[in-house]
mmCIF file of C-alpha atoms and ligand atoms in Angstrom:
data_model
loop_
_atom_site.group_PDB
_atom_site.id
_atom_site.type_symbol
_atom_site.label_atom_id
_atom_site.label_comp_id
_atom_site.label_asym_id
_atom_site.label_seq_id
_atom_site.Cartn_x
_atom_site.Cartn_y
_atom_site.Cartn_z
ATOM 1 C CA UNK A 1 -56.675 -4.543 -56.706
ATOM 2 C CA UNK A 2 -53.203 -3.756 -56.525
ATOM 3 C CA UNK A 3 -53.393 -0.749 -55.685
ATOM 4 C CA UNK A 4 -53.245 1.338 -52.173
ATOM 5 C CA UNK A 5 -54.572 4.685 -53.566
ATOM 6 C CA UNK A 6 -58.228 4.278 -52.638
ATOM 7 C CA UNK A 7 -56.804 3.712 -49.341
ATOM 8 C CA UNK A 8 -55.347 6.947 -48.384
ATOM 9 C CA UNK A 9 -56.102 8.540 -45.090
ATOM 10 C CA UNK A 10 -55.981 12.128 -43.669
ATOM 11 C CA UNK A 11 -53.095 13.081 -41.191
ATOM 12 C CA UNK A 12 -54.954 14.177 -38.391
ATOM 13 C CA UNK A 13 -56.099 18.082 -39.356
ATOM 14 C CA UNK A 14 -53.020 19.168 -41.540
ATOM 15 C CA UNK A 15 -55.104 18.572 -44.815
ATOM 16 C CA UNK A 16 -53.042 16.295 -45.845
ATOM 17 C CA UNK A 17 -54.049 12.647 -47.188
ATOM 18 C CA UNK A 18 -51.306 9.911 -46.903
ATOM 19 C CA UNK A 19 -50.894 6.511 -48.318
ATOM 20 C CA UNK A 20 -51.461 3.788 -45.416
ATOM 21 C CA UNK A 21 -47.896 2.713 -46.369
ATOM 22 C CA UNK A 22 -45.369 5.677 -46.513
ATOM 23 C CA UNK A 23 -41.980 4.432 -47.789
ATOM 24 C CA UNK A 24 -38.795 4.979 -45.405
ATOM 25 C CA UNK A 25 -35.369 6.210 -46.779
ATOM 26 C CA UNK A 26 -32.781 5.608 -44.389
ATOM 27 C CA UNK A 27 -31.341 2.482 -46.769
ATOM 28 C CA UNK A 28 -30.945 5.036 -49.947
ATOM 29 C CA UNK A 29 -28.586 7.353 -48.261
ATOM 30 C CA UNK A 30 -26.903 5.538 -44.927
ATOM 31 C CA UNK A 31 -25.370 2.450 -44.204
ATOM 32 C CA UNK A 32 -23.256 2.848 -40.743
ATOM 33 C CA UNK A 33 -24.471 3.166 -37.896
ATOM 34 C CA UNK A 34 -27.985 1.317 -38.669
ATOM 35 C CA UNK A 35 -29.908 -1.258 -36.310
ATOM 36 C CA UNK A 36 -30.843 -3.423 -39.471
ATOM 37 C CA UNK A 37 -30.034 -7.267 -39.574
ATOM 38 C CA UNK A 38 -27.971 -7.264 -42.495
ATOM 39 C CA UNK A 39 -25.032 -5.460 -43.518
ATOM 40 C CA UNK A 40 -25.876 -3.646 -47.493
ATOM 41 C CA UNK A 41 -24.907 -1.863 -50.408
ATOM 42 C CA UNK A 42 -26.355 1.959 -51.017
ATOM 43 C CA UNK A 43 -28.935 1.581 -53.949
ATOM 44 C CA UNK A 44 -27.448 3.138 -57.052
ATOM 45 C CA UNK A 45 -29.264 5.543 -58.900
ATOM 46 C CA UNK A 46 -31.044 3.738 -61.334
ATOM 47 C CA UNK A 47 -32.458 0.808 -58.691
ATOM 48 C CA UNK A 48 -33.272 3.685 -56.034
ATOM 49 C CA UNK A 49 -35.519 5.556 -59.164
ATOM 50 C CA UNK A 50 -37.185 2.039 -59.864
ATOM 51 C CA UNK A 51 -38.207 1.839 -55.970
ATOM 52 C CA UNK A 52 -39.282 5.015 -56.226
ATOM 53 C CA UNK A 53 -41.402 4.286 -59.581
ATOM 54 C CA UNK A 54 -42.404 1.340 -57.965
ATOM 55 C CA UNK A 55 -43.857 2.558 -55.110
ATOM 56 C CA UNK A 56 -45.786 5.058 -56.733
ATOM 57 C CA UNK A 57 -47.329 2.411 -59.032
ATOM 58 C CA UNK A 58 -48.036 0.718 -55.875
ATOM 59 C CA UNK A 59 -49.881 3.778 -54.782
ATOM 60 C CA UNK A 60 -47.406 4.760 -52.370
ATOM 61 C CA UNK A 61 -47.313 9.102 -51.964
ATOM 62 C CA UNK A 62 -45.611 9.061 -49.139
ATOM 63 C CA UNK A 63 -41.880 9.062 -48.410
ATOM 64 C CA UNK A 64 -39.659 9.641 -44.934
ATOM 65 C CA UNK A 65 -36.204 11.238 -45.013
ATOM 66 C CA UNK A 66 -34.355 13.017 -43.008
ATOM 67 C CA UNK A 67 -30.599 14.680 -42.755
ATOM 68 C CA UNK A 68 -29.505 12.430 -40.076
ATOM 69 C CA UNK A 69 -30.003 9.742 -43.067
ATOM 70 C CA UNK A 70 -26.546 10.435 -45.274
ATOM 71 C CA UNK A 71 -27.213 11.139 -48.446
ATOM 72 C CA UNK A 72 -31.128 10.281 -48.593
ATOM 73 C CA UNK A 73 -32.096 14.077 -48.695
ATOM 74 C CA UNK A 74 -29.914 14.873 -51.561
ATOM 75 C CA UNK A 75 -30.481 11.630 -53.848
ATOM 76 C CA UNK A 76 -34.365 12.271 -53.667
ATOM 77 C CA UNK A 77 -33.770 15.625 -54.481
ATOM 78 C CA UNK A 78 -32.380 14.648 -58.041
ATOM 79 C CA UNK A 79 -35.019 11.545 -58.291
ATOM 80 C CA UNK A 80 -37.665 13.011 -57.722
ATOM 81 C CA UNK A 81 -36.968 15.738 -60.504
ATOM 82 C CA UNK A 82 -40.178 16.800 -62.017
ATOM 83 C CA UNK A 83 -42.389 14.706 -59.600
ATOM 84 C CA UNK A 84 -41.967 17.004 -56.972
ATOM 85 C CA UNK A 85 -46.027 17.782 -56.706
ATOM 86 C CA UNK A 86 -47.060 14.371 -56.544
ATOM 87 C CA UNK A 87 -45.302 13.372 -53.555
ATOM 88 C CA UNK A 88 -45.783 14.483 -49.988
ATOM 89 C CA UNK A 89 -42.211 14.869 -48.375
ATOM 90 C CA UNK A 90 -41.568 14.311 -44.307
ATOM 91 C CA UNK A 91 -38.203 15.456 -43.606
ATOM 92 C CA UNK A 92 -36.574 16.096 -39.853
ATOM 93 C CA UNK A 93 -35.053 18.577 -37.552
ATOM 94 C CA UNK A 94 -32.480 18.532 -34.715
ATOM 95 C CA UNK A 95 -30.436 15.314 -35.639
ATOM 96 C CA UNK A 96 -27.146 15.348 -37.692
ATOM 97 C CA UNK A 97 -25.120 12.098 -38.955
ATOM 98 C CA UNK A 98 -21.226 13.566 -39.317
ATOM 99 C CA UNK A 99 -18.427 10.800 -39.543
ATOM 100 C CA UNK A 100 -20.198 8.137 -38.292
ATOM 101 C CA UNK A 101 -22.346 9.586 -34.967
ATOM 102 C CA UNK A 102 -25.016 11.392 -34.402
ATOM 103 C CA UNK A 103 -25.284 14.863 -32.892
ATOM 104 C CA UNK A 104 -28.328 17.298 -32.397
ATOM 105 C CA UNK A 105 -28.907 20.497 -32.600
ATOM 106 C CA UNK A 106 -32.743 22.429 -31.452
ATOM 107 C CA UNK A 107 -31.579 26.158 -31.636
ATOM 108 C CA UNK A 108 -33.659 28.667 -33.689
ATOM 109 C CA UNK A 109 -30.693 29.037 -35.574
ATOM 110 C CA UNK A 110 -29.945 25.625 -36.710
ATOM 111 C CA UNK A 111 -33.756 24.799 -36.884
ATOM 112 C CA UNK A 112 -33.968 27.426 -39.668
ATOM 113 C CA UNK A 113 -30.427 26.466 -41.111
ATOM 114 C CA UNK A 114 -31.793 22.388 -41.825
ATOM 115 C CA UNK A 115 -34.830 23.525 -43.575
ATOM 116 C CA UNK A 116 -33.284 26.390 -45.700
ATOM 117 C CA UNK A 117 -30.498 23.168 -46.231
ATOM 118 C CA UNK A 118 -33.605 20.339 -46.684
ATOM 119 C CA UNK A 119 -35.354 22.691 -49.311
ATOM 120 C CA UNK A 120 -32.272 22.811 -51.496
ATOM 121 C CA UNK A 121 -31.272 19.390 -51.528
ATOM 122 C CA UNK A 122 -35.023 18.174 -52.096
ATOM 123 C CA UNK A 123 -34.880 20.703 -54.781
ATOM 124 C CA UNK A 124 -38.535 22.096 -53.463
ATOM 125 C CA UNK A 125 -39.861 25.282 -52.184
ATOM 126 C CA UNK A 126 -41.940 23.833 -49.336
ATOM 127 C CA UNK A 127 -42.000 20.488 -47.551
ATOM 128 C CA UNK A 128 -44.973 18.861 -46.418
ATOM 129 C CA UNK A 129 -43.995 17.500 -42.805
ATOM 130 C CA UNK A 130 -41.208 18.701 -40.450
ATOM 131 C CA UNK A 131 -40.649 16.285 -37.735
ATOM 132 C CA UNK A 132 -38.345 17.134 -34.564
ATOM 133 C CA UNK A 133 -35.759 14.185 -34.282
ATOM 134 C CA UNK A 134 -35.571 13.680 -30.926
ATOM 135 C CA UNK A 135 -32.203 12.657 -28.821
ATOM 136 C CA UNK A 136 -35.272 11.123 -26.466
ATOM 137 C CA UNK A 137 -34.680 14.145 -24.041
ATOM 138 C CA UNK A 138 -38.702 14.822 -25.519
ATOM 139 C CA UNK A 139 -39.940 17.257 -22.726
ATOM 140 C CA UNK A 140 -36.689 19.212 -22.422
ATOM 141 C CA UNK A 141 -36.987 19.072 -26.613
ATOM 142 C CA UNK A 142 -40.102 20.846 -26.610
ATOM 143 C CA UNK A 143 -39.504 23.146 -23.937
ATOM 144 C CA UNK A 144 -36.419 24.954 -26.018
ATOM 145 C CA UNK A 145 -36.633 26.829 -29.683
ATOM 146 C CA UNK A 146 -37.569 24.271 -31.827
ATOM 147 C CA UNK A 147 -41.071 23.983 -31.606
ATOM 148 C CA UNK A 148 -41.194 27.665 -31.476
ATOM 149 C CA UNK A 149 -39.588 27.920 -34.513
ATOM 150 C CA UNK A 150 -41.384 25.727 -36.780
ATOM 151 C CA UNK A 151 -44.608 27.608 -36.072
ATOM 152 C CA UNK A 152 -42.628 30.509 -37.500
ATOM 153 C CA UNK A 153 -41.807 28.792 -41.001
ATOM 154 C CA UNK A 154 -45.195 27.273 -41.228
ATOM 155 C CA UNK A 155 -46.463 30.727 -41.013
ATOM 156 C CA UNK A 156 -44.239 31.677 -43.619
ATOM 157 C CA UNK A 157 -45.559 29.026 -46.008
ATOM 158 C CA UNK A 158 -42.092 26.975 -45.816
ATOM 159 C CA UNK A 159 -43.911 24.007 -44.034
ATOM 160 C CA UNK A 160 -47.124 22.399 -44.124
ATOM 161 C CA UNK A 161 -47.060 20.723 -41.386
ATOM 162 C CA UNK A 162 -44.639 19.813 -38.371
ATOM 163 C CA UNK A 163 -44.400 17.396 -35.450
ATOM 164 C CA UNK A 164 -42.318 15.144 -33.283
ATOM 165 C CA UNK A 165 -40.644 12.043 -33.677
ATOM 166 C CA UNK A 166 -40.159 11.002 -29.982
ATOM 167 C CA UNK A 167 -39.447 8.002 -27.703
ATOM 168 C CA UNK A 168 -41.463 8.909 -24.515
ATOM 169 C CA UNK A 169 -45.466 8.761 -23.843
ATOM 170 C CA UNK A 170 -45.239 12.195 -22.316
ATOM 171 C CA UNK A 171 -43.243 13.463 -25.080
ATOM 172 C CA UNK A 172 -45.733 12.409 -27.713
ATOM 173 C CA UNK A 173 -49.056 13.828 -26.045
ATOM 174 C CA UNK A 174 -47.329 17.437 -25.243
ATOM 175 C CA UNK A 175 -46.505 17.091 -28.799
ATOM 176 C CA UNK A 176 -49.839 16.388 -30.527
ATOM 177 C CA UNK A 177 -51.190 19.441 -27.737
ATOM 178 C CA UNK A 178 -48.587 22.051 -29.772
ATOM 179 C CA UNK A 179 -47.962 20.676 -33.307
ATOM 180 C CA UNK A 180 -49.906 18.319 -35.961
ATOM 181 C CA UNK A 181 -48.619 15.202 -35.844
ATOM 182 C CA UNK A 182 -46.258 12.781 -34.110
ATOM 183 C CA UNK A 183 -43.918 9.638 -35.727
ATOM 184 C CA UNK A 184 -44.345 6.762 -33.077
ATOM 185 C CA UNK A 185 -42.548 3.414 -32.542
ATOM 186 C CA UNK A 186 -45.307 1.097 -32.403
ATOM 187 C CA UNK A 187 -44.969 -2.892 -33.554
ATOM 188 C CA UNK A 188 -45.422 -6.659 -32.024
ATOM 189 C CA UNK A 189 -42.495 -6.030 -29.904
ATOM 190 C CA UNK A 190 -42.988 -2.261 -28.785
ATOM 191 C CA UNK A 191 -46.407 -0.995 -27.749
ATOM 192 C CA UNK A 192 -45.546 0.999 -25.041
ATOM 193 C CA UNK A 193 -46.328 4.430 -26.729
ATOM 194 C CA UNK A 194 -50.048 3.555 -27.296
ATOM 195 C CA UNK A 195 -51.525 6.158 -25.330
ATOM 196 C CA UNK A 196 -49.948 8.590 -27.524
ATOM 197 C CA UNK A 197 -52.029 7.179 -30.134
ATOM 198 C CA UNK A 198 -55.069 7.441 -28.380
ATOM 199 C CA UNK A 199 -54.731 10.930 -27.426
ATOM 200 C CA UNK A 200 -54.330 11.939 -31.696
ATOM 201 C CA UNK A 201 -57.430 10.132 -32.012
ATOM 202 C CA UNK A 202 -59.557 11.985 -29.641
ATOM 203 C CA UNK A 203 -57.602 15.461 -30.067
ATOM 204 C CA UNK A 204 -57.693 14.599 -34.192
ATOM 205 C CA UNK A 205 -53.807 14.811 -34.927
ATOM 206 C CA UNK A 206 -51.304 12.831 -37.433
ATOM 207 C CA UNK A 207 -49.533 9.609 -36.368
ATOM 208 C CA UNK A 208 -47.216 7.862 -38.020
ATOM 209 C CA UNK A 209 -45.290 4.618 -37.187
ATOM 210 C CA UNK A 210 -41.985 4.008 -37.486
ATOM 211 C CA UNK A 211 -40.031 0.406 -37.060
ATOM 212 C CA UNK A 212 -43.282 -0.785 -37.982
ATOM 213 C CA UNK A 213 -41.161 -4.011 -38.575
ATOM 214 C CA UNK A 214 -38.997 -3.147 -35.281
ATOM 215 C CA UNK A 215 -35.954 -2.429 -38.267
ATOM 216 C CA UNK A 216 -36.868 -5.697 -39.954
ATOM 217 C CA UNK A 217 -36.119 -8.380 -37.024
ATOM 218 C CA UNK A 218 -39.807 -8.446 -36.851
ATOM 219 C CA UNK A 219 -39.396 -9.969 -40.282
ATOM 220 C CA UNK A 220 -37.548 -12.669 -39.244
ATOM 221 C CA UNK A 221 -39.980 -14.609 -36.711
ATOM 222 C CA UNK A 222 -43.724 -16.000 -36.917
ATOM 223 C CA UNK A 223 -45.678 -17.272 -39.828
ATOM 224 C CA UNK A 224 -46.610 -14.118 -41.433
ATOM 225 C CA UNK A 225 -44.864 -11.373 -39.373
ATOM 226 C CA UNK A 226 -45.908 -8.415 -42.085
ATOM 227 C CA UNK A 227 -49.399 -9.643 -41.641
ATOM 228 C CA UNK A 228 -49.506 -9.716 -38.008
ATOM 229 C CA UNK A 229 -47.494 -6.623 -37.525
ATOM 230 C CA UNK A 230 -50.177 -4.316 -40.171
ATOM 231 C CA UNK A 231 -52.687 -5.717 -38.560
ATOM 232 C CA UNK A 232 -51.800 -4.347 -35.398
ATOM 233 C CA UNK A 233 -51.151 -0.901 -36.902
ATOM 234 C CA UNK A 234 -54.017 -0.658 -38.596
ATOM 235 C CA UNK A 235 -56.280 -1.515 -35.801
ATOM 236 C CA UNK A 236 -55.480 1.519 -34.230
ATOM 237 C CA UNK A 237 -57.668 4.262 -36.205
ATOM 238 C CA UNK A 238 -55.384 7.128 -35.193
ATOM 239 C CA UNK A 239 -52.905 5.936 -37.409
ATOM 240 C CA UNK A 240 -53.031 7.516 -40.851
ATOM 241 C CA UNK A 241 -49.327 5.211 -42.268
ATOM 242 C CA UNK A 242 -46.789 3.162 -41.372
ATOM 243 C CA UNK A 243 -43.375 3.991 -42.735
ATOM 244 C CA UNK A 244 -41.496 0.960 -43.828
ATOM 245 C CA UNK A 245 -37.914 1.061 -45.187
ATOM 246 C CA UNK A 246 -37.114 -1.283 -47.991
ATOM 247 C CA UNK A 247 -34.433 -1.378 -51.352
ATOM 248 C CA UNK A 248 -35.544 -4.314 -52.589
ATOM 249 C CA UNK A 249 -38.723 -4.274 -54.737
ATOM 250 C CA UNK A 250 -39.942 -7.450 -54.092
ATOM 251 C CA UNK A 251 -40.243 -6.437 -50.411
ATOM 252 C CA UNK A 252 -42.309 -3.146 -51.365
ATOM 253 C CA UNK A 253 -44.221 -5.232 -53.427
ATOM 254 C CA UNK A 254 -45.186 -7.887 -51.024
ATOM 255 C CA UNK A 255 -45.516 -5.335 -48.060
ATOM 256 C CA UNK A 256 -48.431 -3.422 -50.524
ATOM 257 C CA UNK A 257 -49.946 -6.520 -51.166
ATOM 258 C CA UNK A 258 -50.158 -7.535 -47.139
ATOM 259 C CA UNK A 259 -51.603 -4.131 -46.483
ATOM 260 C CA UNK A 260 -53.765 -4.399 -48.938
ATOM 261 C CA UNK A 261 -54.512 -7.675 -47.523
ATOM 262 C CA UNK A 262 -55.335 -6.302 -43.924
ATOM 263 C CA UNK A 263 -57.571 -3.052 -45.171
ATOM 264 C CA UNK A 264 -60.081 -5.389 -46.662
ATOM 265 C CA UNK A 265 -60.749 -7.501 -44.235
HETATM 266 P P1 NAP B 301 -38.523 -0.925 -40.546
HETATM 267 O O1 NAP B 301 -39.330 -0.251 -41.584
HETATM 268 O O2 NAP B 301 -39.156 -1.462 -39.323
HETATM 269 O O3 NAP B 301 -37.695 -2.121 -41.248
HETATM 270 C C1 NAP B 301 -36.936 -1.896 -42.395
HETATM 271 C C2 NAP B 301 -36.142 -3.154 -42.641
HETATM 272 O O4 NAP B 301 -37.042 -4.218 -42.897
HETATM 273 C C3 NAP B 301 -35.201 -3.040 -43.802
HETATM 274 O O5 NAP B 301 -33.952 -3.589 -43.467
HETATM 275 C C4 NAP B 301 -35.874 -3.883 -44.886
HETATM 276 O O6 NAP B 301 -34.913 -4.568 -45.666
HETATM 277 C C5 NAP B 301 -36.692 -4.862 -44.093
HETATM 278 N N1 NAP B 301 -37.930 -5.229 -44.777
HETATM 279 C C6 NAP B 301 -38.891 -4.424 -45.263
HETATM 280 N N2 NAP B 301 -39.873 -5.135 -45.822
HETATM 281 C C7 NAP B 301 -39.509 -6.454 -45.704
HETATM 282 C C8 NAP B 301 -40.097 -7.670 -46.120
HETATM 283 N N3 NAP B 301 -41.272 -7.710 -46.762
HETATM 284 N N4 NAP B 301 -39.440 -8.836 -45.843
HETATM 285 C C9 NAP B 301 -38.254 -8.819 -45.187
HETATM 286 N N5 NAP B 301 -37.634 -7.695 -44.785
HETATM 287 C C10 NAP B 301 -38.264 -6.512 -45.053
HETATM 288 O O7 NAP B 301 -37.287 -0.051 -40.007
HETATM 289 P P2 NAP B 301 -36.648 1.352 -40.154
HETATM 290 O O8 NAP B 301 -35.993 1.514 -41.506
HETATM 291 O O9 NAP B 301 -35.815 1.519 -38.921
HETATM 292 O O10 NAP B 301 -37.849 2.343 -40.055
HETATM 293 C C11 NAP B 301 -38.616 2.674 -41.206
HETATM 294 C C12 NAP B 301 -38.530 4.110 -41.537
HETATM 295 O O11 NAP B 301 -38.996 4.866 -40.410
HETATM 296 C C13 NAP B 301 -37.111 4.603 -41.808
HETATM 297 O O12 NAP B 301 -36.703 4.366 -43.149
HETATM 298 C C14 NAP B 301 -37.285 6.042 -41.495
HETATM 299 O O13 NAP B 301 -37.831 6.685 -42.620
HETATM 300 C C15 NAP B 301 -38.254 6.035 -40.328
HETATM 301 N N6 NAP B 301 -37.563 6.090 -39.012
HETATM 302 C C16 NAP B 301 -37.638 7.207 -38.315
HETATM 303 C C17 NAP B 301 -36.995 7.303 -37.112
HETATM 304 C C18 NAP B 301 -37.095 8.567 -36.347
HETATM 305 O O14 NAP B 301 -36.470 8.731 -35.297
HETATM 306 N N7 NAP B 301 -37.880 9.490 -36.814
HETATM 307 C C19 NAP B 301 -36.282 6.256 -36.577
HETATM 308 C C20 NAP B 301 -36.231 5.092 -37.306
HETATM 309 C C21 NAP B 301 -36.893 5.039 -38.513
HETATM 310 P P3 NAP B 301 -34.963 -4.560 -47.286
HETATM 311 O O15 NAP B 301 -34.402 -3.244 -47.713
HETATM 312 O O16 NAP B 301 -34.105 -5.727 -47.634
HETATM 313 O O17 NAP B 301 -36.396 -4.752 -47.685
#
């Protein structure tokens, strides 16, 4: 089997069911300002489409983007022309990327202003998952307007779904009490956020990892670092996919095959 279709889980109560591999899209729109080992090129148009083929072959539905991440937003939302409806799109609010640094932004106002701006560039009339992008300030995050505010456009059908992406326990778990799901970093090197995994399992919310791979220098030590680092992830039943960045098809291919790998054992 070559496939991870049969494999796809629910995220926590939203109704949604995700591929146990989502596919992260930092590396089609950004390349400054990025924690990865190597330096690279953008992906043109027709290799980024082929990744994006690819992983849906693969069995892949899921994909991560955000507007902190360049032009990512914007080049799905001409790729994925057509295909909108078979994908399930997580985008982000409260972090911008302007001339090379990072700013944020919770207000109402500008909460409202990204996803009005994340609908037209995805070329959609709903997304499926709104994460907050936190500056790691999480408690201060969710006390202010954002929060508020994305309970407003899920209401008004704009959202499916919303959550955090955080960087503290505490963070996480006030999270999960007030949204759906939360985006966690959780690999061989970083663990420390595990009790925000447990509480989505017994409160039945989302999670999603991200730097499953710690930004790929996982994937430069041991004797099967994708193995060890799935396995890991997927021993935790709260987690419904790990979102893994990659350009380079061989990568996607071998990282489906490894999860594939770990789920049937
Ligand atoms: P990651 O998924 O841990 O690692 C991605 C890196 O690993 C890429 O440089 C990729 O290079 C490399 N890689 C992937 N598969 C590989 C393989 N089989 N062998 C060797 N290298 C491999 O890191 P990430 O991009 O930081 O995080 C993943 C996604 O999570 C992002 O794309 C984004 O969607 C999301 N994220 C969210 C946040 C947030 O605050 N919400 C923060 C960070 C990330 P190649 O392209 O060469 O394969």
């Amino acid at each position: 089997m070559t496939s991870l279709q049969p494999f796809l889980r629910p995220l926590g109560s939203t109704g949604l069911s995700v591929s146990p591999l989502g596919l992260g899209t930092v590396k089609f729109g950004r390349n400054q300002g990025v924690k990865y080992p190597d330096r690279f090129e953008l992906p043109d148009d027709r290799q980024a489409r082929g990744i994006l083929a690819l992983a849906w072959d693969l069995g892949i539905n899921l994909l991560d983007t955000a507007p902190a991440y360049g032009t990512s937003e914007e080049r799905l939302g001409g790729l994925l022309d057509g295909q909108r409806e078979q994908w399930i799109i997580c985008t982000k609010v409260g972090e911008e990327f302007e001339q090379g640094e990072s700013c944020f932004d919770f207000s109402a106002a500008h909460t409202r202003l990204s996803i009005e701006r994340s609908l037209r560039r995805l070329k959609t009339d709903y997304l499926d998952l709104v994460l907050v992008h936190s500056d790691g300030n999480d408690l201060d995050v969710l006390d202010g307007e954002v929060y508020p505010t994305l309970g407003k456009l899920k209401q008004e059908g704009l959202i499916r779904a919303f959550g955090f992406s955080g960087k503290t326990v505490e963070g996480g778990i006030r999270a999960l009490d007030a949204g759906d799901c939360a985006m966690v970093t959780y690999n061989l090197r970083e663990q420390q956020e595990q009790p925000v995994l447990d509480h989505a399992l017994s409160h039945h919310k989302g999670i999603l990892i991200k730097k499953a791979l710690a930004s790929g220098h996982i994937c430069l030590q041991g004797e099967d670092p994708m193995f060890a680092s799935l396995q890991l992830i997927y021993s935790h039943p709260a987690v419904a996919s790990a979102i893994i960045g990659t350009i380079n098809p061989t990568h996607l291919r071998e990282n489906v095959a490894t999860a594939l790998r770990v789920l049937h054992r």
